[in-house]
């Protein structure tokens, strides 16, 4: 790989959800297991510190895998942030409905104000990290991309609206945003993104591409259907057409020609030493033996 200083671009990478039930389960019985946000900054030796350490381990592994495609051309900046839990994400649509109709029964959403604050806390960590990154004198004049997945892409879309769109100098350096695994409604480009455009070609700059990362019948598709987006001053449900780029052919046309399967080179993901290889092969994961 080229030395970091020889790479012509920078990448601000926002990692996806790592505060998942499997990580929080060992802490059931302690209030920290019900936290809306990753408890970064907890006192040493506490359950919060141990949970945060597990989540950071997941973050580092996912950044190493997910951002690796940028290593030849970009210096990668990937902040740890107090992201919300999967449980919080699953309740977001209920929060949106309640804000639109305060008279409705909140159901299981007992503390909607806390949930709203949890999303703002996660986003504010990302926003502060981004402004420090983009305005750092050491990065002056350097082009940059934003890349994110899932929850990270939800926050990154808000970041584009609030910290890039209305900042001409940042926008001049902005190359592209890769927002995978979430919904980017096309109408956001006629409302809060006027200078940043939906991408239709690999040559586009100051643009956005987006695609789903699970097939319609994949178990994660139900979770993807709960995706919401931030527009203007609050969270919204996607209702119209969404941006959908083929990340191989770059086609964005509905019903466009599929890409050649041979051009997809697969993905390399680290697997634990004690994993059941037969079960993983049944899920379509083929251990490399490396």
CSV table of C-alpha atoms in Angstrom, one decimal:
chain,number,residue,atom,x,y,z
A,1,UNK,CA,0.0,0.0,0.0
A,2,UNK,CA,1.2,3.6,-0.6
A,3,UNK,CA,2.4,5.4,2.5
A,4,UNK,CA,-0.3,7.5,4.1
A,5,UNK,CA,1.2,10.8,3.1
A,6,UNK,CA,1.3,9.6,-0.6
A,7,UNK,CA,-2.5,9.0,-0.7
A,8,UNK,CA,-4.2,11.8,-2.6
A,9,UNK,CA,-7.5,11.9,-0.7
A,10,UNK,CA,-9.0,11.5,2.7
A,11,UNK,CA,-11.9,9.3,3.8
A,12,UNK,CA,-14.2,10.1,6.8
A,13,UNK,CA,-15.7,6.7,7.6
A,14,UNK,CA,-18.7,6.2,9.9
A,15,UNK,CA,-19.0,2.6,11.2
A,16,UNK,CA,-22.3,0.7,11.4
A,17,UNK,CA,-24.1,-0.6,14.4
A,18,UNK,CA,-21.9,-2.5,16.9
A,19,UNK,CA,-24.1,-2.3,20.0
A,20,UNK,CA,-25.9,-5.4,19.2
A,21,UNK,CA,-27.8,-7.9,21.4
A,22,UNK,CA,-24.9,-10.4,21.2
A,23,UNK,CA,-22.5,-7.9,22.7
A,24,UNK,CA,-24.9,-6.6,25.4
A,25,UNK,CA,-26.2,-10.0,26.5
A,26,UNK,CA,-23.4,-10.7,29.0
A,27,UNK,CA,-24.3,-7.5,30.8
A,28,UNK,CA,-28.0,-8.4,31.3
A,29,UNK,CA,-28.9,-7.7,34.9
A,30,UNK,CA,-27.0,-4.4,34.9
A,31,UNK,CA,-28.7,-1.2,33.8
A,32,UNK,CA,-25.9,-0.6,31.3
A,33,UNK,CA,-27.4,-3.4,29.1
A,34,UNK,CA,-30.4,-1.2,28.5
A,35,UNK,CA,-28.4,1.9,27.4
A,36,UNK,CA,-29.6,3.6,24.3
A,37,UNK,CA,-26.0,4.7,23.6
A,38,UNK,CA,-22.6,3.0,23.8
A,39,UNK,CA,-21.2,4.1,27.2
A,40,UNK,CA,-17.9,5.4,26.0
A,41,UNK,CA,-16.0,7.2,28.8
A,42,UNK,CA,-17.4,5.0,31.6
A,43,UNK,CA,-15.2,4.7,34.7
A,44,UNK,CA,-12.5,1.9,34.5
A,45,UNK,CA,-13.6,-1.5,35.8
A,46,UNK,CA,-17.3,-0.8,35.6
A,47,UNK,CA,-19.8,-2.8,33.5
A,48,UNK,CA,-20.1,0.3,31.2
A,49,UNK,CA,-16.4,0.4,30.6
A,50,UNK,CA,-16.3,-3.4,29.8
A,51,UNK,CA,-19.3,-3.1,27.4
A,52,UNK,CA,-17.8,-0.1,25.7
A,53,UNK,CA,-14.5,-2.0,25.2
A,54,UNK,CA,-16.4,-4.8,23.5
A,55,UNK,CA,-18.2,-2.4,21.2
A,56,UNK,CA,-14.9,-0.6,20.4
A,57,UNK,CA,-13.4,-4.0,19.5
A,58,UNK,CA,-16.3,-4.5,17.0
A,59,UNK,CA,-15.9,-1.0,15.7
A,60,UNK,CA,-12.2,-1.5,15.0
A,61,UNK,CA,-12.8,-4.8,13.3
A,62,UNK,CA,-15.6,-3.4,11.1
A,63,UNK,CA,-13.6,-0.3,10.1
A,64,UNK,CA,-10.6,-2.5,9.2
A,65,UNK,CA,-12.8,-4.5,6.9
A,66,UNK,CA,-15.3,-1.9,5.7
A,67,UNK,CA,-12.9,0.9,5.0
A,68,UNK,CA,-10.1,-1.3,3.5
A,69,UNK,CA,-11.3,-0.5,-0.1
A,70,UNK,CA,-10.1,3.1,0.4
A,71,UNK,CA,-6.6,2.2,1.7
A,72,UNK,CA,-4.9,2.7,-1.7
A,73,UNK,CA,-6.1,6.2,-2.3
A,74,UNK,CA,-7.2,7.6,1.1
A,75,UNK,CA,-6.1,8.3,4.6
A,76,UNK,CA,-9.0,6.9,6.6
A,77,UNK,CA,-10.4,8.7,9.6
A,78,UNK,CA,-13.0,6.7,11.5
A,79,UNK,CA,-14.2,8.1,14.8
A,80,UNK,CA,-15.5,6.1,17.7
A,81,UNK,CA,-18.8,7.5,18.6
A,82,UNK,CA,-21.6,6.9,21.1
A,83,UNK,CA,-23.8,5.1,18.6
A,84,UNK,CA,-27.3,4.0,19.4
A,85,UNK,CA,-28.2,0.4,20.0
A,86,UNK,CA,-30.1,-1.8,17.6
A,87,UNK,CA,-33.0,-1.6,20.0
A,88,UNK,CA,-33.0,2.2,19.6
A,89,UNK,CA,-33.0,1.9,15.9
A,90,UNK,CA,-36.0,-0.5,16.0
A,91,UNK,CA,-37.9,2.2,18.0
A,92,UNK,CA,-37.1,5.1,15.8
A,93,UNK,CA,-40.2,4.8,13.6
A,94,UNK,CA,-42.4,4.8,16.7
A,95,UNK,CA,-40.7,8.0,17.8
A,96,UNK,CA,-41.4,9.5,14.3
A,97,UNK,CA,-45.1,8.5,14.5
A,98,UNK,CA,-45.4,9.9,18.0
A,99,UNK,CA,-43.9,13.3,17.0
A,100,UNK,CA,-46.3,13.5,14.1
A,101,UNK,CA,-49.3,12.6,16.3
A,102,UNK,CA,-48.6,13.3,20.0
A,103,UNK,CA,-52.1,11.9,20.9
A,104,UNK,CA,-51.2,8.4,19.8
A,105,UNK,CA,-50.4,5.6,22.3
A,106,UNK,CA,-46.6,5.5,22.7
A,107,UNK,CA,-46.8,1.7,23.3
A,108,UNK,CA,-43.4,0.4,24.4
A,109,UNK,CA,-41.8,3.7,23.8
A,110,UNK,CA,-42.0,5.0,27.4
A,111,UNK,CA,-39.4,7.8,27.2
A,112,UNK,CA,-39.5,9.3,23.7
A,113,UNK,CA,-37.5,12.3,24.8
A,114,UNK,CA,-34.6,10.2,25.9
A,115,UNK,CA,-34.6,8.3,22.6
A,116,UNK,CA,-34.5,11.5,20.6
A,117,UNK,CA,-31.6,12.7,22.7
A,118,UNK,CA,-29.8,9.4,22.1
A,119,UNK,CA,-29.8,9.9,18.4
A,120,UNK,CA,-28.7,13.5,18.8
A,121,UNK,CA,-25.8,12.3,21.1
A,122,UNK,CA,-24.6,9.8,18.5
A,123,UNK,CA,-24.8,12.3,15.7
A,124,UNK,CA,-23.1,15.1,17.7
A,125,UNK,CA,-20.1,12.8,18.3
A,126,UNK,CA,-19.8,12.3,14.6
A,127,UNK,CA,-20.4,16.0,13.8
A,128,UNK,CA,-17.6,17.2,16.2
A,129,UNK,CA,-15.2,14.6,14.9
A,130,UNK,CA,-16.0,15.6,11.3
A,131,UNK,CA,-15.5,19.3,11.8
A,132,UNK,CA,-12.2,18.7,13.6
A,133,UNK,CA,-11.2,16.5,10.6
A,134,UNK,CA,-12.3,18.7,7.8
A,135,UNK,CA,-11.1,22.0,9.3
A,136,UNK,CA,-7.7,20.7,10.5
A,137,UNK,CA,-5.0,22.9,9.0
A,138,UNK,CA,-3.0,19.7,8.2
A,139,UNK,CA,-5.8,18.7,5.8
A,140,UNK,CA,-6.2,22.1,4.2
A,141,UNK,CA,-7.1,21.8,0.5
A,142,UNK,CA,-7.2,18.0,0.5
A,143,UNK,CA,-10.2,16.3,-1.2
A,144,UNK,CA,-12.3,14.0,0.9
A,145,UNK,CA,-15.0,11.3,0.6
A,146,UNK,CA,-17.5,10.3,3.2
A,147,UNK,CA,-18.3,6.6,3.5
A,148,UNK,CA,-20.7,4.9,5.9
A,149,UNK,CA,-22.8,1.8,6.4
A,150,UNK,CA,-26.2,1.2,8.1
A,151,UNK,CA,-26.6,3.4,11.2
A,152,UNK,CA,-23.4,5.2,10.1
A,153,UNK,CA,-25.0,6.1,6.8
A,154,UNK,CA,-28.1,7.5,8.5
A,155,UNK,CA,-25.9,9.9,10.5
A,156,UNK,CA,-23.8,10.7,7.5
A,157,UNK,CA,-26.8,11.8,5.5
A,158,UNK,CA,-27.6,14.3,8.2
A,159,UNK,CA,-23.9,15.3,8.3
A,160,UNK,CA,-24.1,16.2,4.5
A,161,UNK,CA,-27.1,18.4,5.0
A,162,UNK,CA,-25.8,20.3,8.0
A,163,UNK,CA,-22.0,20.4,7.6
A,164,UNK,CA,-21.2,20.1,3.9
A,165,UNK,CA,-24.2,21.4,1.8
A,166,UNK,CA,-24.0,25.0,3.1
A,167,UNK,CA,-20.3,25.3,3.5
A,168,UNK,CA,-18.8,26.2,0.1
A,169,UNK,CA,-15.2,25.6,1.0
A,170,UNK,CA,-15.9,22.1,2.3
A,171,UNK,CA,-18.2,21.4,-0.6
A,172,UNK,CA,-15.4,22.4,-3.0
A,173,UNK,CA,-13.2,19.6,-1.5
A,174,UNK,CA,-16.0,17.1,-1.2
A,175,UNK,CA,-15.7,14.3,-3.8
A,176,UNK,CA,-18.4,11.8,-3.0
A,177,UNK,CA,-20.5,10.1,-0.2
A,178,UNK,CA,-20.9,6.3,-0.3
A,179,UNK,CA,-24.0,5.7,1.9
A,180,UNK,CA,-24.6,1.9,2.0
A,181,UNK,CA,-27.2,-0.1,3.8
A,182,UNK,CA,-29.8,2.6,4.4
A,183,UNK,CA,-32.5,4.5,2.5
A,184,UNK,CA,-31.6,7.8,0.8
A,185,UNK,CA,-34.9,9.2,-0.5
A,186,UNK,CA,-34.5,11.1,-3.8
A,187,UNK,CA,-36.7,13.9,-2.6
A,188,UNK,CA,-34.0,14.9,-0.1
A,189,UNK,CA,-32.1,16.3,-3.2
A,190,UNK,CA,-34.9,18.8,-3.9
A,191,UNK,CA,-35.3,19.8,-0.3
A,192,UNK,CA,-32.1,20.0,1.9
A,193,UNK,CA,-29.4,19.0,-0.6
A,194,UNK,CA,-29.4,21.4,-3.6
A,195,UNK,CA,-25.7,21.5,-4.4
A,196,UNK,CA,-24.9,17.9,-3.6
A,197,UNK,CA,-26.5,15.6,-6.2
A,198,UNK,CA,-27.5,12.0,-6.6
A,199,UNK,CA,-24.8,10.1,-8.5
A,200,UNK,CA,-25.5,8.6,-11.9
A,201,UNK,CA,-21.9,8.0,-13.0
A,202,UNK,CA,-18.6,7.0,-11.5
A,203,UNK,CA,-17.2,10.3,-12.7
A,204,UNK,CA,-19.6,12.4,-10.7
A,205,UNK,CA,-18.2,14.6,-7.9
A,206,UNK,CA,-20.0,16.4,-5.1
A,207,UNK,CA,-22.4,13.6,-5.2
A,208,UNK,CA,-24.0,10.7,-3.3
A,209,UNK,CA,-24.4,7.0,-4.1
A,210,UNK,CA,-26.4,4.5,-2.1
A,211,UNK,CA,-27.5,0.9,-2.2
A,212,UNK,CA,-29.0,-1.8,0.0
A,213,UNK,CA,-26.7,-4.4,1.4
A,214,UNK,CA,-29.1,-7.3,1.9
A,215,UNK,CA,-31.2,-9.2,-0.6
A,216,UNK,CA,-35.0,-9.0,-0.2
A,217,UNK,CA,-35.2,-12.4,1.5
A,218,UNK,CA,-32.2,-11.9,3.7
A,219,UNK,CA,-33.0,-12.0,7.5
A,220,UNK,CA,-31.7,-8.4,7.8
A,221,UNK,CA,-34.2,-7.1,5.3
A,222,UNK,CA,-36.9,-6.6,8.0
A,223,UNK,CA,-34.5,-4.4,9.9
A,224,UNK,CA,-33.7,-2.5,6.7
A,225,UNK,CA,-37.4,-1.8,6.2
A,226,UNK,CA,-37.3,0.2,9.5
A,227,UNK,CA,-34.7,2.6,8.2
A,228,UNK,CA,-35.5,6.2,8.6
A,229,UNK,CA,-33.6,9.4,7.4
A,230,UNK,CA,-33.0,12.8,8.8
A,231,UNK,CA,-34.3,15.7,6.7
A,232,UNK,CA,-34.3,19.4,7.6
A,233,UNK,CA,-35.0,19.4,11.3
A,234,UNK,CA,-36.1,15.9,12.2
A,235,UNK,CA,-36.3,12.2,11.4
A,236,UNK,CA,-38.7,11.0,8.7
A,237,UNK,CA,-40.0,7.8,7.2
A,238,UNK,CA,-38.9,7.2,3.6
A,239,UNK,CA,-42.1,7.3,1.5
A,240,UNK,CA,-41.0,7.8,-2.1
A,241,UNK,CA,-38.3,6.5,-4.4
A,242,UNK,CA,-34.9,6.0,-3.0
A,243,UNK,CA,-31.5,6.4,-4.5
A,244,UNK,CA,-30.2,3.0,-5.7
A,245,UNK,CA,-26.8,2.7,-7.4
A,246,UNK,CA,-25.3,-0.5,-8.5
A,247,UNK,CA,-21.9,-0.3,-6.8
A,248,UNK,CA,-20.2,-2.3,-9.6
A,249,UNK,CA,-21.8,-0.8,-12.8
A,250,UNK,CA,-22.9,2.4,-11.2
A,251,UNK,CA,-26.3,2.1,-12.9
A,252,UNK,CA,-29.0,4.1,-11.1
A,253,UNK,CA,-31.9,3.3,-13.4
A,254,UNK,CA,-34.9,1.3,-12.0
A,255,UNK,CA,-34.8,-2.1,-13.6
A,256,UNK,CA,-31.4,-1.3,-15.1
A,257,UNK,CA,-29.2,-4.2,-16.4
A,258,UNK,CA,-27.6,-6.3,-13.7
A,259,UNK,CA,-23.8,-6.2,-13.3
A,260,UNK,CA,-21.7,-9.2,-14.3
A,261,UNK,CA,-21.5,-11.5,-11.3
A,262,UNK,CA,-17.8,-12.2,-12.2
A,263,UNK,CA,-17.0,-8.6,-11.5
A,264,UNK,CA,-18.0,-9.0,-7.8
A,265,UNK,CA,-14.8,-10.1,-6.1
A,266,UNK,CA,-16.4,-11.1,-2.8
A,267,UNK,CA,-15.5,-9.9,0.7
A,268,UNK,CA,-12.9,-11.0,3.2
A,269,UNK,CA,-14.1,-11.0,6.8
A,270,UNK,CA,-12.2,-12.2,9.9
A,271,UNK,CA,-13.7,-15.2,11.6
A,272,UNK,CA,-13.1,-16.4,15.2
A,273,UNK,CA,-10.9,-19.4,15.6
A,274,UNK,CA,-13.7,-21.4,17.3
A,275,UNK,CA,-16.3,-20.9,14.6
A,276,UNK,CA,-18.2,-23.8,13.1
A,277,UNK,CA,-17.0,-23.8,9.5
A,278,UNK,CA,-19.7,-26.1,8.2
A,279,UNK,CA,-22.4,-23.7,9.5
A,280,UNK,CA,-20.6,-20.7,8.0
A,281,UNK,CA,-20.4,-22.4,4.6
A,282,UNK,CA,-24.1,-23.1,4.8
A,283,UNK,CA,-24.6,-19.3,5.1
A,284,UNK,CA,-22.5,-18.6,2.0
A,285,UNK,CA,-19.3,-17.8,3.9
A,286,UNK,CA,-16.3,-19.8,2.6
A,287,UNK,CA,-13.3,-19.7,5.0
A,288,UNK,CA,-10.1,-18.8,3.2
A,289,UNK,CA,-7.8,-20.9,5.4
A,290,UNK,CA,-5.5,-17.8,5.8
